[in-house]
Amino acid sequence: MFKIIHQSIRTGIVTTTYPETPANVPPSFRGKPVFDFEGWLDARPAAEVCPTQAISVRDDGDHRTVTVDYGRCVFCGLCAEAGLDQAVRVTQEFELATRDRGHLILTAEYQLHPDGTQRQLLDSATREDDVETAGRAVHTAIHKLLGRSLAIRQIDAGSCNGCEIEIVALNNPIYDIERFGIHFVASPRHADMLLVTGPVTRNMELALLKTFRATPEPKVVVAVGACGISGGIFGENYASLGGVDKVLPVDVYIPGCPPRPQTLLHGILLAVGRLEQKQ
Amino acid sequence: MTAERFPTFQELQEMFGELVVSMGTESDHHLYVDIGGPDVRGIVEHLLREHGARIVTVFAEDRRSREGFFFNYYVFEQFGNPQYFVLRVPIHPHDEEFPSLSAELPAVNWQEREIQDWFGLRAVGHPNPRRVAMHDNWPDVHPLRKDFAIGTSLPRFEGERHIYRPALGEGVLQVPVGPVHAGIIEPGHFSFAVAGEPILYLQLRMFYTHKGTEKLFENLPVHKAVFLAESISGDSSFSHGTAFCQAIERAAEIEVPPAALMTRTILLELERIYNHVADIGAIATDVGFVVANAHASRLREMLVSLNEQMTGNRLLRGMVCVGGVRRPWQPGHHHTLRRAVDLFDRDFDRLIALIDSSDSTRDRLEHTGILRPEKARDLGIVGVGGRASGIDLDVRRDHPYAAYDRFSFRIPVYQTGDVWHRMQVRIDEVRESIRILRRATEHAVDGAHCAATRPIPPDRCALSAVEGWRGEIIHWVRTGPNNRLERCKVKDPSLNNWPALVEAVQGNIIADFPVINKSFNLSYSGTDR
């Protein structure tokens, strides 16, 4: 007993103060890639190397549509190395969670030179979902109920276990999610939130649905990681459905491969409306 | 122990006559022998009995369009021989069957059934020929056949009609658990037959996370497939990534620069210790010693932060590439690594002292979940679970790769096979890894970090093995045109080791199942792919 106390005192407090203070992220960390759409001369090399088609190019005569989907991105950084124009830059930004799948998708329209390089940016935009406003009212009601204390049931719907590693890390003394009154519970019947990872395999679809039905209302569903949002590198195939929202209504999307613990924390707090209150 | 040698071609031909057709390709890493028919039972028995061979993996390939046959590949290794011995066995498309080895060789039980499910080739005489990789409600499709398109849309999963072996007798109950578990872990179904507290029998249902990985490898260019390899098992990203890149490098005869080999070695060891220390903490938690886990998870966090500092990703993703590593080793990395390892070493000793001081922890772990060495040998158990039960295997020593030939290290082997010793193997290995990391920082790593890229020649085969922190990871590839793959077989050590869990839990109380399971800590995703 004395040894335990001695070791604890010797270690001291190790818990981070994020999100009250900014997270300490090393400069080498590969976070959100950002795009200089104005100065982008050619999107094709980046689209060519992207392992998950998070960057895609569609040409129609001398007109090009470039689509960037952070919901597919695995943050490998290949796009930033691919082009010569340095229009893609990897940043340390990690607070990427959003309520709106469309917010993760950027599009840019270009007029092209005859050789296929980009002559002029015509338009760039974020795609917004139409259902956004309708969903808001429901969210506010949920926040009132779940905002103070939250019970989470995690479901692995076919993940590689990478997301689970980071979710487990939320419970370690560094991130200590219980300081927010947030607990991981053993049964969906005790849960307010389902934290779902993986591309939803054919073999997990029914288990996921049953777990969802076993969770009492009101409940929120959070899709975690590139796989949970879009199927990630697995995409859609004979064994993979390609994302949680193919099966369940999703309230918040947390990009990453896997999302780091602070990204998860940010997304979870966003889902229960604890971030707006603070701001 | 003297090094064994595999039989020569002449020797095999004298014994088995026309069944042994020709000697295939040979390299430092492998030796292929072409067989004339599907029945290799005699040859396999000869290899196992007379040459001390161990079966590494069995897998199939659909070569109907090119060669007119399916092929089964039987891979063997011998103690002290770095070459793998591969039997290449044709299966006629009209027969679609081959004699099963599982009755004599339980180690290939699931792997033969995978071949049945994925290729539609029947393992004749298999003691339990039911589906394993595809659940019972799957339609009659065989996804790894070349005429099956990856995007094929299958009817929705309607629920399992799987019949578990009934547990009969007075007071005997069946306890179903999963696939959604109580903890933050991967999905799988466990059906316990219990009589009161003790477990009589455990049946497993896996492959809930099957996501078409091996098929997907055939549909991606090689540079993208590296990321798929990193997503086979999240906590072994770097090991699987390295195993895959190594296979491509061997197929394409790409020479990896020494600096890259050293970087890979360092990162492979970091992956080993961040997982081992987390497991040590998790084992402590499962017997109620949560303070130890708090310290262990703090140590793990220290290591994944170090990973991120050096590679940009906490799980070491996006670092390995075909030809080497993607980013050079920075001049300051040696110092950073050295300092972190010193700090880790000190705190790791304190953690182990804490665990050792707890008699109740030791009491719960000793004699719990015993896997006896002879069982471990019969079941073909590898890695941590194997070494705790007398199986002296380690790819780093047996088939050196990366820069492991430049280090000497001890491989802990125990005979007891209980949870306590599976934890001891991890503790010993962490200490050995610390020594390797310290030694690695003594020498400067100069030179290129990646070989120049060049097209990958088609139709080359290569086998690659890596000792991941769980154990032996195997990747086998056949390259195709346009920098793509014809086939990629992945064998995670978990596929070998699930039967060990079934064996180890018998007679233990159900309350000890979590800690026994944790002491193996197998990857569901690595198994299911």
Short mmCIF file of N, CA, C and O in Angstrom, two decimals, chain B residues 98-149:
data_model
loop_
_atom_site.label_atom_id
_atom_site.label_comp_id
_atom_site.label_asym_id
_atom_site.label_seq_id
_atom_site.Cartn_x
_atom_site.Cartn_y
_atom_site.Cartn_z
N PHE B 98 -8.98 -30.90 -52.15
CA PHE B 98 -7.64 -31.34 -51.78
C PHE B 98 -7.76 -32.07 -50.43
O PHE B 98 -8.67 -31.77 -49.65
N PRO B 99 -6.88 -33.03 -50.16
CA PRO B 99 -6.98 -33.75 -48.89
C PRO B 99 -6.58 -32.85 -47.72
O PRO B 99 -5.57 -32.15 -47.79
N SER B 100 -7.40 -32.87 -46.68
CA SER B 100 -7.14 -32.02 -45.52
C SER B 100 -6.01 -32.58 -44.66
O SER B 100 -5.84 -33.79 -44.55
N LEU B 101 -5.24 -31.67 -44.04
CA LEU B 101 -4.19 -32.09 -43.11
C LEU B 101 -4.60 -31.86 -41.67
O LEU B 101 -3.86 -32.18 -40.74
N SER B 102 -5.78 -31.27 -41.48
CA SER B 102 -6.13 -30.75 -40.14
C SER B 102 -6.23 -31.83 -39.07
O SER B 102 -5.94 -31.55 -37.90
N ALA B 103 -6.65 -33.04 -39.44
CA ALA B 103 -6.81 -34.06 -38.42
C ALA B 103 -5.48 -34.34 -37.73
O ALA B 103 -5.41 -34.46 -36.51
N GLU B 104 -4.39 -34.41 -38.51
CA GLU B 104 -3.06 -34.65 -37.93
C GLU B 104 -2.39 -33.34 -37.51
O GLU B 104 -1.50 -33.34 -36.68
N LEU B 105 -2.80 -32.26 -38.15
CA LEU B 105 -2.09 -30.99 -37.98
C LEU B 105 -3.11 -29.89 -37.64
O LEU B 105 -3.49 -29.10 -38.50
N PRO B 106 -3.56 -29.84 -36.38
CA PRO B 106 -4.62 -28.89 -36.03
C PRO B 106 -4.24 -27.44 -36.32
O PRO B 106 -5.11 -26.58 -36.44
N ALA B 107 -2.94 -27.18 -36.46
CA ALA B 107 -2.49 -25.81 -36.70
C ALA B 107 -3.08 -25.23 -37.99
O ALA B 107 -3.18 -24.02 -38.15
N VAL B 108 -3.47 -26.09 -38.95
CA VAL B 108 -3.97 -25.55 -40.23
C VAL B 108 -5.50 -25.59 -40.31
O VAL B 108 -6.07 -25.25 -41.34
N ASN B 109 -6.15 -25.95 -39.22
CA ASN B 109 -7.61 -26.06 -39.18
C ASN B 109 -8.32 -24.85 -39.81
O ASN B 109 -9.00 -24.98 -40.83
N TRP B 110 -8.13 -23.67 -39.24
CA TRP B 110 -8.83 -22.49 -39.76
C TRP B 110 -8.35 -22.10 -41.14
O TRP B 110 -9.10 -21.63 -41.98
N GLN B 111 -7.04 -22.28 -41.38
CA GLN B 111 -6.50 -21.83 -42.67
C GLN B 111 -7.04 -22.67 -43.82
O GLN B 111 -7.31 -22.15 -44.90
N GLU B 112 -7.22 -23.98 -43.60
CA GLU B 112 -7.83 -24.80 -44.65
C GLU B 112 -9.29 -24.40 -44.87
O GLU B 112 -9.77 -24.39 -46.01
N ARG B 113 -9.97 -24.07 -43.79
CA ARG B 113 -11.38 -23.67 -43.94
C ARG B 113 -11.50 -22.31 -44.62
O ARG B 113 -12.48 -22.05 -45.33
N GLU B 114 -10.51 -21.45 -44.41
CA GLU B 114 -10.48 -20.19 -45.17
C GLU B 114 -10.41 -20.47 -46.66
O GLU B 114 -11.07 -19.81 -47.47
N ILE B 115 -9.57 -21.45 -47.02
CA ILE B 115 -9.44 -21.80 -48.44
C ILE B 115 -10.78 -22.31 -48.97
O ILE B 115 -11.20 -21.94 -50.07
N GLN B 116 -11.47 -23.10 -48.17
CA GLN B 116 -12.80 -23.57 -48.57
C GLN B 116 -13.74 -22.39 -48.81
O GLN B 116 -14.44 -22.34 -49.81
N ASP B 117 -13.75 -21.46 -47.86
CA ASP B 117 -14.70 -20.35 -47.94
C ASP B 117 -14.35 -19.40 -49.07
O ASP B 117 -15.22 -18.96 -49.81
N TRP B 118 -13.09 -19.04 -49.17
CA TRP B 118 -12.71 -17.96 -50.07
C TRP B 118 -12.45 -18.43 -51.50
O TRP B 118 -12.54 -17.66 -52.44
N PHE B 119 -12.07 -19.70 -51.66
CA PHE B 119 -11.75 -20.20 -53.00
C PHE B 119 -12.71 -21.29 -53.47
O PHE B 119 -12.67 -21.69 -54.64
N GLY B 120 -13.54 -21.80 -52.58
CA GLY B 120 -14.45 -22.87 -52.96
C GLY B 120 -13.73 -24.18 -53.25
O GLY B 120 -14.19 -24.96 -54.07
N LEU B 121 -12.60 -24.39 -52.58
CA LEU B 121 -11.88 -25.66 -52.74
C LEU B 121 -12.13 -26.47 -51.47
O LEU B 121 -11.89 -25.98 -50.37
N ARG B 122 -12.59 -27.70 -51.63
CA ARG B 122 -13.02 -28.48 -50.47
C ARG B 122 -11.84 -29.20 -49.82
O ARG B 122 -11.05 -29.85 -50.50
N ALA B 123 -11.70 -29.04 -48.51
CA ALA B 123 -10.67 -29.76 -47.76
C ALA B 123 -11.27 -31.10 -47.35
O ALA B 123 -11.97 -31.19 -46.36
N VAL B 124 -10.98 -32.13 -48.14
CA VAL B 124 -11.62 -33.43 -47.94
C VAL B 124 -11.07 -34.10 -46.68
O VAL B 124 -9.85 -34.20 -46.51
N GLY B 125 -11.98 -34.54 -45.82
CA GLY B 125 -11.56 -35.22 -44.60
C GLY B 125 -11.31 -34.26 -43.45
O GLY B 125 -10.78 -34.66 -42.41
N HIS B 126 -11.69 -33.00 -43.62
CA HIS B 126 -11.51 -32.04 -42.52
C HIS B 126 -12.44 -32.42 -41.37
O HIS B 126 -13.63 -32.66 -41.59
N PRO B 127 -11.91 -32.46 -40.14
CA PRO B 127 -12.75 -32.89 -39.01
C PRO B 127 -13.93 -31.94 -38.73
O PRO B 127 -14.92 -32.36 -38.14
N ASN B 128 -13.81 -30.70 -39.10
CA ASN B 128 -14.90 -29.75 -38.87
C ASN B 128 -14.97 -28.81 -40.08
O ASN B 128 -14.47 -27.70 -40.04
N PRO B 129 -15.57 -29.30 -41.18
CA PRO B 129 -15.46 -28.55 -42.43
C PRO B 129 -16.41 -27.36 -42.57
O PRO B 129 -16.56 -26.82 -43.64
N ARG B 130 -17.06 -26.95 -41.49
CA ARG B 130 -18.02 -25.86 -41.60
C ARG B 130 -17.32 -24.55 -41.94
O ARG B 130 -16.11 -24.42 -41.85
N ARG B 131 -18.13 -23.57 -42.30
CA ARG B 131 -17.55 -22.27 -42.65
C ARG B 131 -16.87 -21.63 -41.44
O ARG B 131 -17.31 -21.79 -40.32
N VAL B 132 -15.82 -20.88 -41.73
CA VAL B 132 -15.17 -20.16 -40.64
C VAL B 132 -15.05 -18.68 -40.99
O VAL B 132 -15.41 -17.82 -40.21
N ALA B 133 -14.57 -18.38 -42.18
CA ALA B 133 -14.29 -16.99 -42.52
C ALA B 133 -15.53 -16.26 -43.01
O ALA B 133 -15.62 -15.04 -42.92
N MET B 134 -16.48 -16.99 -43.55
CA MET B 134 -17.74 -16.37 -43.97
C MET B 134 -18.83 -16.95 -43.09
O MET B 134 -18.89 -18.16 -42.90
N HIS B 135 -19.65 -16.11 -42.56
CA HIS B 135 -20.66 -16.60 -41.62
C HIS B 135 -21.73 -17.39 -42.35
O HIS B 135 -21.81 -17.37 -43.58
N ASP B 136 -22.56 -18.07 -41.56
CA ASP B 136 -23.45 -19.06 -42.16
C ASP B 136 -24.46 -18.50 -43.14
O ASP B 136 -24.96 -19.21 -43.99
N ASN B 137 -24.80 -17.24 -43.00
CA ASN B 137 -25.83 -16.73 -43.91
C ASN B 137 -25.25 -16.14 -45.20
O ASN B 137 -25.97 -15.53 -45.97
N TRP B 138 -23.94 -16.29 -45.40
CA TRP B 138 -23.37 -15.78 -46.67
C TRP B 138 -23.87 -16.64 -47.83
O TRP B 138 -24.01 -17.85 -47.69
N PRO B 139 -24.15 -16.00 -48.96
CA PRO B 139 -24.51 -16.79 -50.13
C PRO B 139 -23.31 -17.63 -50.59
O PRO B 139 -22.20 -17.47 -50.09
N ASP B 140 -23.54 -18.49 -51.55
CA ASP B 140 -22.49 -19.39 -52.00
C ASP B 140 -21.55 -18.66 -52.95
O ASP B 140 -21.59 -18.87 -54.16
N VAL B 141 -20.72 -17.79 -52.39
CA VAL B 141 -19.74 -17.06 -53.21
C VAL B 141 -18.34 -17.34 -52.67
O VAL B 141 -18.19 -17.74 -51.52
N HIS B 142 -17.34 -17.12 -53.51
CA HIS B 142 -15.96 -17.37 -53.11
C HIS B 142 -15.13 -16.14 -53.49
O HIS B 142 -14.60 -16.05 -54.59
N PRO B 143 -15.03 -15.18 -52.57
CA PRO B 143 -14.54 -13.85 -52.91
C PRO B 143 -13.12 -13.79 -53.48
O PRO B 143 -12.82 -12.86 -54.22
N LEU B 144 -12.26 -14.75 -53.16
CA LEU B 144 -10.89 -14.62 -53.66
C LEU B 144 -10.69 -15.31 -55.02
O LEU B 144 -9.58 -15.32 -55.54
N ARG B 145 -11.78 -15.84 -55.57
CA ARG B 145 -11.67 -16.29 -56.96
C ARG B 145 -11.59 -15.07 -57.87
O ARG B 145 -12.19 -14.04 -57.59
N LYS B 146 -10.84 -15.22 -58.94
CA LYS B 146 -10.62 -14.07 -59.82
C LYS B 146 -11.89 -13.62 -60.52
O LYS B 146 -12.00 -12.47 -60.92
N ASP B 147 -12.87 -14.53 -60.68
CA ASP B 147 -14.09 -14.12 -61.36
C ASP B 147 -15.12 -13.51 -60.41
O ASP B 147 -16.26 -13.26 -60.79
N PHE B 148 -14.74 -13.27 -59.17
CA PHE B 148 -15.62 -12.59 -58.23
C PHE B 148 -15.17 -11.13 -58.15
O PHE B 148 -14.02 -10.85 -57.81
N ALA B 149 -16.06 -10.20 -58.48
CA ALA B 149 -15.70 -8.78 -58.45
C ALA B 149 -15.79 -8.26 -57.02
O ALA B 149 -16.72 -8.60 -56.28
#
